[in-house]
Amino acid sequence: ENANPNYNSKVKPEMVMTDRLFELLSKKHHGDKTLMTKDASLFIRLLKKHAKNDVKLQIFEKILKNDLDDSFWRVCLELESSIVTLKRQYQDNDNKIIKHMYHDDPKVRI
């Protein structure tokens, strides 16, 4: 028996990324395990090859191996969005300062 008070034996445990990959491949190949294995091997080989130069692929690879939780991806996307917003705000402020520095009329407020 499970000690977790929120555990419900009728509810499927959350699928990990590897399970999702094989579910997708199973649908694609109508359960043909040979084709599923072939595609999965190709996918993993290409992921390892391209992850060397891409941080997002490295994160995905770690999620696929269950070294990182699936929710980490959402955290990365939120962080990336925040950085873009802050960068945009910083650039806007820089542009205002530059406009002010080169504006001839001191009465003009920016």
Short mmCIF file of N, CA and C in Angstrom, two decimals:
data_model
loop_
_atom_site.label_atom_id
_atom_site.label_comp_id
_atom_site.label_asym_id
_atom_site.label_seq_id
_atom_site.Cartn_x
_atom_site.Cartn_y
_atom_site.Cartn_z
N GLU A 1 0.84 -1.19 0.00
CA GLU A 1 0.00 0.00 0.00
C GLU A 1 0.88 1.24 0.00
N ASN A 2 0.44 2.27 -0.71
CA ASN A 2 1.20 3.50 -0.83
C ASN A 2 0.91 4.41 0.36
N ALA A 3 1.96 5.00 0.95
CA ALA A 3 1.82 5.86 2.12
C ALA A 3 1.38 7.28 1.76
N ASN A 4 1.42 7.63 0.48
CA ASN A 4 1.05 8.97 0.03
C ASN A 4 -0.47 9.14 0.16
N PRO A 5 -0.93 10.15 0.94
CA PRO A 5 -2.38 10.34 1.13
C PRO A 5 -3.10 10.76 -0.15
N ASN A 6 -2.37 11.31 -1.12
CA ASN A 6 -2.97 11.74 -2.38
C ASN A 6 -2.95 10.64 -3.44
N TYR A 7 -2.42 9.49 -3.09
CA TYR A 7 -2.29 8.39 -4.04
C TYR A 7 -3.65 7.78 -4.34
N ASN A 8 -3.92 7.58 -5.61
CA ASN A 8 -5.15 6.93 -6.03
C ASN A 8 -4.75 5.83 -7.00
N SER A 9 -4.98 4.59 -6.63
CA SER A 9 -4.50 3.46 -7.44
C SER A 9 -5.19 3.39 -8.80
N LYS A 10 -6.32 4.07 -8.96
CA LYS A 10 -7.03 4.04 -10.24
C LYS A 10 -6.49 5.09 -11.20
N VAL A 11 -5.72 6.05 -10.68
CA VAL A 11 -5.16 7.11 -11.52
C VAL A 11 -3.80 6.66 -12.03
N LYS A 12 -3.61 6.82 -13.33
CA LYS A 12 -2.32 6.47 -13.94
C LYS A 12 -1.23 7.38 -13.40
N PRO A 13 -0.06 6.84 -13.02
CA PRO A 13 1.02 7.72 -12.59
C PRO A 13 1.44 8.61 -13.77
N GLU A 14 1.97 9.77 -13.44
CA GLU A 14 2.37 10.71 -14.48
C GLU A 14 3.40 10.06 -15.40
N MET A 15 3.19 10.24 -16.68
CA MET A 15 4.11 9.66 -17.65
C MET A 15 5.38 10.49 -17.71
N VAL A 16 6.50 9.82 -17.79
CA VAL A 16 7.76 10.52 -17.98
C VAL A 16 7.96 10.73 -19.48
N MET A 17 8.90 11.58 -19.83
CA MET A 17 9.10 11.95 -21.22
C MET A 17 9.38 10.73 -22.11
N THR A 18 10.13 9.77 -21.63
CA THR A 18 10.43 8.57 -22.41
C THR A 18 9.14 7.82 -22.75
N ASP A 19 8.22 7.74 -21.77
CA ASP A 19 6.94 7.09 -22.02
C ASP A 19 6.17 7.82 -23.12
N ARG A 20 6.21 9.13 -23.08
CA ARG A 20 5.51 9.93 -24.09
C ARG A 20 6.10 9.69 -25.47
N LEU A 21 7.43 9.61 -25.53
CA LEU A 21 8.10 9.35 -26.80
C LEU A 21 7.63 8.02 -27.38
N PHE A 22 7.63 6.98 -26.55
CA PHE A 22 7.23 5.66 -27.05
C PHE A 22 5.74 5.59 -27.35
N GLU A 23 4.94 6.35 -26.64
CA GLU A 23 3.51 6.41 -26.96
C GLU A 23 3.31 7.02 -28.34
N LEU A 24 4.03 8.10 -28.61
CA LEU A 24 3.96 8.75 -29.92
C LEU A 24 4.43 7.80 -31.02
N LEU A 25 5.55 7.13 -30.79
CA LEU A 25 6.08 6.20 -31.80
C LEU A 25 5.15 5.01 -31.99
N SER A 26 4.50 4.58 -30.93
CA SER A 26 3.56 3.47 -31.04
C SER A 26 2.38 3.84 -31.93
N LYS A 27 1.88 5.07 -31.75
CA LYS A 27 0.77 5.54 -32.61
C LYS A 27 1.22 5.67 -34.05
N LYS A 28 2.42 6.22 -34.23
CA LYS A 28 2.94 6.45 -35.58
C LYS A 28 3.12 5.14 -36.33
N HIS A 29 3.64 4.12 -35.64
CA HIS A 29 3.97 2.84 -36.30
C HIS A 29 2.97 1.74 -35.97
N HIS A 30 1.83 2.11 -35.43
CA HIS A 30 0.76 1.15 -35.11
C HIS A 30 1.27 -0.03 -34.28
N GLY A 31 2.13 0.29 -33.30
CA GLY A 31 2.61 -0.72 -32.37
C GLY A 31 3.75 -1.60 -32.87
N ASP A 32 4.25 -1.37 -34.07
CA ASP A 32 5.35 -2.17 -34.61
C ASP A 32 6.63 -1.84 -33.83
N LYS A 33 7.03 -2.76 -32.95
CA LYS A 33 8.15 -2.52 -32.05
C LYS A 33 9.48 -2.34 -32.79
N THR A 34 9.64 -3.00 -33.92
CA THR A 34 10.88 -2.86 -34.69
C THR A 34 11.03 -1.43 -35.20
N LEU A 35 9.96 -0.91 -35.80
CA LEU A 35 10.01 0.47 -36.31
C LEU A 35 10.11 1.47 -35.17
N MET A 36 9.41 1.20 -34.06
CA MET A 36 9.48 2.09 -32.90
C MET A 36 10.91 2.18 -32.38
N THR A 37 11.56 1.04 -32.24
CA THR A 37 12.93 0.99 -31.73
C THR A 37 13.89 1.70 -32.69
N LYS A 38 13.69 1.47 -33.99
CA LYS A 38 14.53 2.11 -35.00
C LYS A 38 14.41 3.63 -34.91
N ASP A 39 13.18 4.15 -34.86
CA ASP A 39 12.96 5.59 -34.76
C ASP A 39 13.50 6.16 -33.45
N ALA A 40 13.29 5.44 -32.35
CA ALA A 40 13.77 5.91 -31.04
C ALA A 40 15.30 6.00 -31.04
N SER A 41 15.95 5.01 -31.63
CA SER A 41 17.42 5.01 -31.71
C SER A 41 17.92 6.19 -32.53
N LEU A 42 17.27 6.42 -33.66
CA LEU A 42 17.64 7.55 -34.52
C LEU A 42 17.43 8.87 -33.78
N PHE A 43 16.31 8.99 -33.10
CA PHE A 43 15.99 10.19 -32.33
C PHE A 43 17.06 10.46 -31.28
N ILE A 44 17.42 9.44 -30.51
CA ILE A 44 18.42 9.59 -29.45
C ILE A 44 19.79 9.95 -30.04
N ARG A 45 20.15 9.28 -31.13
CA ARG A 45 21.45 9.55 -31.77
C ARG A 45 21.52 11.00 -32.27
N LEU A 46 20.45 11.47 -32.92
CA LEU A 46 20.43 12.86 -33.41
C LEU A 46 20.39 13.86 -32.26
N LEU A 47 19.66 13.53 -31.21
CA LEU A 47 19.61 14.40 -30.04
C LEU A 47 21.00 14.56 -29.44
N LYS A 48 21.71 13.47 -29.25
CA LYS A 48 23.06 13.54 -28.68
C LYS A 48 24.00 14.34 -29.58
N LYS A 49 23.87 14.15 -30.88
CA LYS A 49 24.73 14.86 -31.83
C LYS A 49 24.51 16.37 -31.76
N HIS A 50 23.25 16.79 -31.78
CA HIS A 50 22.95 18.22 -31.84
C HIS A 50 22.94 18.90 -30.48
N ALA A 51 22.80 18.13 -29.41
CA ALA A 51 22.76 18.71 -28.07
C ALA A 51 24.12 19.29 -27.66
N LYS A 52 25.17 18.86 -28.32
CA LYS A 52 26.50 19.37 -27.99
C LYS A 52 26.59 20.89 -28.13
N ASN A 53 25.79 21.44 -29.06
CA ASN A 53 25.87 22.86 -29.36
C ASN A 53 24.60 23.63 -29.04
N ASP A 54 23.66 23.01 -28.34
CA ASP A 54 22.37 23.67 -28.10
C ASP A 54 21.90 23.39 -26.67
N VAL A 55 21.83 24.44 -25.88
CA VAL A 55 21.46 24.31 -24.47
C VAL A 55 20.05 23.75 -24.30
N LYS A 56 19.13 24.19 -25.16
CA LYS A 56 17.76 23.70 -25.05
C LYS A 56 17.69 22.19 -25.31
N LEU A 57 18.46 21.73 -26.26
CA LEU A 57 18.49 20.29 -26.52
C LEU A 57 19.16 19.53 -25.37
N GLN A 58 20.15 20.14 -24.73
CA GLN A 58 20.78 19.52 -23.57
C GLN A 58 19.76 19.37 -22.43
N ILE A 59 18.95 20.40 -22.25
CA ILE A 59 17.91 20.34 -21.21
C ILE A 59 16.90 19.25 -21.56
N PHE A 60 16.47 19.22 -22.82
CA PHE A 60 15.51 18.20 -23.25
C PHE A 60 16.08 16.80 -23.04
N GLU A 61 17.35 16.63 -23.37
CA GLU A 61 18.01 15.33 -23.19
C GLU A 61 17.98 14.91 -21.71
N LYS A 62 18.25 15.86 -20.81
CA LYS A 62 18.23 15.56 -19.38
C LYS A 62 16.81 15.23 -18.91
N ILE A 63 15.81 15.92 -19.46
CA ILE A 63 14.42 15.60 -19.12
C ILE A 63 14.08 14.21 -19.62
N LEU A 64 14.52 13.89 -20.82
CA LEU A 64 14.26 12.58 -21.40
C LEU A 64 14.87 11.45 -20.56
N LYS A 65 16.05 11.72 -19.99
CA LYS A 65 16.72 10.73 -19.13
C LYS A 65 16.19 10.75 -17.70
N ASN A 66 15.26 11.65 -17.41
CA ASN A 66 14.71 11.86 -16.07
C ASN A 66 15.75 12.41 -15.09
N ASP A 67 16.77 13.09 -15.61
CA ASP A 67 17.73 13.79 -14.75
C ASP A 67 17.16 15.13 -14.30
N LEU A 68 16.19 15.65 -15.06
CA LEU A 68 15.48 16.88 -14.71
C LEU A 68 13.98 16.61 -14.81
N ASP A 69 13.22 17.27 -13.96
CA ASP A 69 11.77 17.14 -13.99
C ASP A 69 11.20 17.84 -15.22
N ASP A 70 10.09 17.32 -15.74
CA ASP A 70 9.45 17.92 -16.92
C ASP A 70 9.14 19.40 -16.71
N SER A 71 8.80 19.77 -15.51
CA SER A 71 8.43 21.17 -15.23
C SER A 71 9.60 22.13 -15.40
N PHE A 72 10.82 21.61 -15.41
CA PHE A 72 11.99 22.47 -15.58
C PHE A 72 11.93 23.21 -16.92
N TRP A 73 11.35 22.59 -17.92
CA TRP A 73 11.23 23.21 -19.24
C TRP A 73 10.42 24.49 -19.16
N ARG A 74 9.30 24.44 -18.43
CA ARG A 74 8.46 25.64 -18.27
C ARG A 74 9.22 26.73 -17.53
N VAL A 75 10.00 26.35 -16.53
CA VAL A 75 10.80 27.32 -15.78
C VAL A 75 11.79 28.00 -16.72
N CYS A 76 12.42 27.23 -17.59
CA CYS A 76 13.38 27.81 -18.55
C CYS A 76 12.69 28.77 -19.51
N LEU A 77 11.51 28.41 -19.98
CA LEU A 77 10.78 29.30 -20.89
C LEU A 77 10.38 30.61 -20.20
N GLU A 78 9.95 30.51 -18.94
CA GLU A 78 9.59 31.73 -18.19
C GLU A 78 10.83 32.60 -17.96
N LEU A 79 11.94 31.97 -17.63
CA LEU A 79 13.18 32.72 -17.42
C LEU A 79 13.62 33.41 -18.71
N GLU A 80 13.56 32.70 -19.80
CA GLU A 80 13.93 33.27 -21.09
C GLU A 80 13.04 34.47 -21.43
N SER A 81 11.75 34.33 -21.19
CA SER A 81 10.81 35.42 -21.45
C SER A 81 11.12 36.64 -20.58
N SER A 82 11.44 36.41 -19.31
CA SER A 82 11.78 37.51 -18.40
C SER A 82 13.05 38.22 -18.86
N ILE A 83 14.02 37.47 -19.30
CA ILE A 83 15.28 38.06 -19.77
C ILE A 83 15.03 38.92 -21.01
N VAL A 84 14.22 38.42 -21.93
CA VAL A 84 13.91 39.19 -23.14
C VAL A 84 13.21 40.49 -22.76
N THR A 85 12.26 40.43 -21.83
CA THR A 85 11.54 41.62 -21.38
C THR A 85 12.48 42.63 -20.75
N LEU A 86 13.35 42.16 -19.86
CA LEU A 86 14.30 43.06 -19.20
C LEU A 86 15.27 43.67 -20.21
N LYS A 87 15.71 42.89 -21.15
CA LYS A 87 16.63 43.39 -22.18
C LYS A 87 15.94 44.47 -23.01
N ARG A 88 14.68 44.25 -23.35
CA ARG A 88 13.92 45.23 -24.13
C ARG A 88 13.76 46.53 -23.34
N GLN A 89 13.46 46.42 -22.05
CA GLN A 89 13.31 47.61 -21.21
C GLN A 89 14.63 48.37 -21.11
N TYR A 90 15.72 47.64 -20.95
CA TYR A 90 17.03 48.27 -20.85
C TYR A 90 17.37 49.00 -22.14
N GLN A 91 17.09 48.37 -23.28
CA GLN A 91 17.38 49.01 -24.56
C GLN A 91 16.53 50.26 -24.75
N ASP A 92 15.25 50.21 -24.33
CA ASP A 92 14.38 51.39 -24.43
C ASP A 92 14.95 52.54 -23.62
N ASN A 93 15.43 52.25 -22.40
CA ASN A 93 16.02 53.30 -21.57
C ASN A 93 17.27 53.87 -22.21
N ASP A 94 18.10 53.01 -22.78
CA ASP A 94 19.31 53.48 -23.48
C ASP A 94 18.94 54.40 -24.63
N ASN A 95 17.92 54.04 -25.39
CA ASN A 95 17.50 54.86 -26.53
C ASN A 95 17.01 56.22 -26.06
N LYS A 96 16.30 56.27 -24.94
CA LYS A 96 15.81 57.55 -24.40
C LYS A 96 16.97 58.43 -23.98
N ILE A 97 17.96 57.85 -23.36
CA ILE A 97 19.14 58.62 -22.91
C ILE A 97 19.88 59.18 -24.13
N ILE A 98 20.04 58.37 -25.14
CA ILE A 98 20.74 58.82 -26.35
C ILE A 98 19.96 59.94 -27.02
N LYS A 99 18.63 59.79 -27.13
CA LYS A 99 17.82 60.84 -27.73
C LYS A 99 17.96 62.14 -26.95
N HIS A 100 17.95 62.02 -25.64
CA HIS A 100 18.07 63.20 -24.78
C HIS A 100 19.44 63.86 -24.96
N MET A 101 20.49 63.07 -25.06
CA MET A 101 21.85 63.60 -25.20
C MET A 101 22.00 64.40 -26.50
N TYR A 102 21.32 63.99 -27.55
CA TYR A 102 21.51 64.62 -28.85
C TYR A 102 20.35 65.53 -29.25
N HIS A 103 19.46 65.82 -28.31
CA HIS A 103 18.33 66.71 -28.60
C HIS A 103 18.74 68.14 -28.28
N ASP A 104 18.46 69.06 -29.18
CA ASP A 104 18.90 70.46 -29.03
C ASP A 104 18.03 71.27 -28.07
N ASP A 105 16.77 70.95 -27.94
CA ASP A 105 15.86 71.75 -27.14
C ASP A 105 15.81 71.23 -25.71
N PRO A 106 16.35 71.98 -24.72
CA PRO A 106 16.38 71.51 -23.34
C PRO A 106 15.00 71.42 -22.69
N LYS A 107 13.98 72.08 -23.31
CA LYS A 107 12.63 72.03 -22.77
C LYS A 107 11.92 70.69 -23.02
N VAL A 108 12.43 69.99 -24.01
CA VAL A 108 11.80 68.72 -24.37
C VAL A 108 12.13 67.67 -23.32
N ARG A 109 11.08 67.08 -22.76
CA ARG A 109 11.25 66.03 -21.76
C ARG A 109 11.04 64.68 -22.41
N ILE A 110 11.87 63.79 -22.04
CA ILE A 110 11.78 62.45 -22.61
C ILE A 110 11.38 61.46 -21.53
#
